[in-house]
Amino acid sequence: TALHMAARGGFMGVCTELLDSHADPCKKDQNGSTPAMIARDKGYTEVATLLSKKETEKRVWKAGFQSLGQQK
C-alpha cells in the first residue's frame, strides 16, 4: 500500500497524511509486514513509533467495538 511505501522510505509527513486519510496501519503486505514493522526494520524509529501507536489505537478500538457487540 502507499502507507507501506512511505514507511519503507521513512517519510513521516506522507505517513501522517495517509493516516489522516484513514490508511490502515494494520494492513499487512505480501510478506506479512505492517508499515510499522517495515519502518522499524529500515531504522526509521520515529516513523515506526507513529505507525505502531496508530496500529495499537486501531486494534484497541476494534476490540472494544467487537466486545460491545457481544454484550447482552
Protein backbone atom coordinates (compact mmCIF):
# COMPACT_ATOMS: atom_id res chain seq x y z
CA THR A 1 0.00 0.00 0.00
CA ALA A 2 1.00 3.63 -0.13
CA LEU A 3 1.49 3.56 3.63
CA HIS A 4 3.89 0.64 3.31
CA MET A 5 5.86 2.54 0.67
CA ALA A 6 6.01 5.71 2.78
CA ALA A 7 7.15 3.67 5.79
CA ARG A 8 9.84 1.97 3.71
CA GLY A 9 11.18 5.40 2.75
CA GLY A 10 10.89 6.90 6.22
CA PHE A 11 8.57 9.66 5.03
CA MET A 12 6.96 10.86 8.26
CA GLY A 13 4.88 13.59 6.63
CA VAL A 14 3.50 11.25 4.00
CA CYS A 15 2.69 8.64 6.65
CA THR A 16 0.87 11.26 8.70
CA GLU A 17 -1.14 12.44 5.69
CA LEU A 18 -2.07 8.88 4.76
CA LEU A 19 -3.12 8.05 8.31
CA ASP A 20 -5.19 11.25 8.44
CA SER A 21 -6.86 9.99 5.24
CA HIS A 22 -7.73 6.73 7.01
CA ALA A 23 -4.98 4.49 5.62
CA ASP A 24 -4.96 1.20 7.52
CA PRO A 25 -1.87 0.88 9.75
CA CYS A 26 -2.74 -2.76 10.49
CA LYS A 27 -2.75 -3.95 6.89
CA LYS A 28 -0.03 -6.49 6.11
CA ASP A 29 1.86 -6.65 2.84
CA GLN A 30 2.58 -9.81 0.82
CA ASN A 31 5.37 -10.66 3.29
CA GLY A 32 3.11 -10.30 6.33
CA SER A 33 4.64 -6.99 7.44
CA THR A 34 2.77 -3.97 8.71
CA PRO A 35 4.02 -0.47 7.87
CA ALA A 36 5.37 -0.14 11.43
CA MET A 37 7.41 -3.34 11.04
CA ILE A 38 8.89 -2.08 7.78
CA ALA A 39 9.83 1.31 9.24
CA ARG A 40 11.43 -0.37 12.26
CA ASP A 41 13.40 -2.77 10.03
CA LYS A 42 14.67 0.16 7.95
CA GLY A 43 15.77 2.08 11.05
CA TYR A 44 13.14 4.83 10.91
CA THR A 45 12.33 4.78 14.61
CA GLU A 46 10.17 7.91 14.70
CA VAL A 47 8.06 6.68 11.79
CA ALA A 48 7.83 3.22 13.38
CA THR A 49 6.69 4.75 16.66
CA LEU A 50 3.95 6.76 14.96
CA LEU A 51 2.74 3.76 12.98
CA SER A 52 2.87 1.43 15.99
CA LYS A 53 0.81 3.89 18.01
CA LYS A 54 -1.82 4.14 15.28
CA GLU A 55 -1.84 0.37 14.83
CA THR A 56 -2.40 -0.13 18.56
CA GLU A 57 -5.14 2.51 18.66
CA LYS A 58 -6.98 0.79 15.81
CA ARG A 59 -6.65 -2.68 17.37
CA VAL A 60 -7.88 -1.43 20.77
CA TRP A 61 -10.81 0.41 19.18
CA LYS A 62 -11.73 -2.64 17.11
CA ALA A 63 -11.52 -4.97 20.13
CA GLY A 64 -13.68 -2.63 22.20
CA PHE A 65 -16.22 -2.28 19.43
CA GLN A 66 -16.42 -6.06 18.99
CA SER A 67 -16.86 -6.63 22.72
CA LEU A 68 -19.73 -4.12 22.79
CA GLY A 69 -21.49 -6.19 20.13
CA GLN A 70 -21.19 -9.29 22.31
CA GLN A 71 -22.87 -7.74 25.37
CA LYS A 72 -26.47 -8.71 26.01
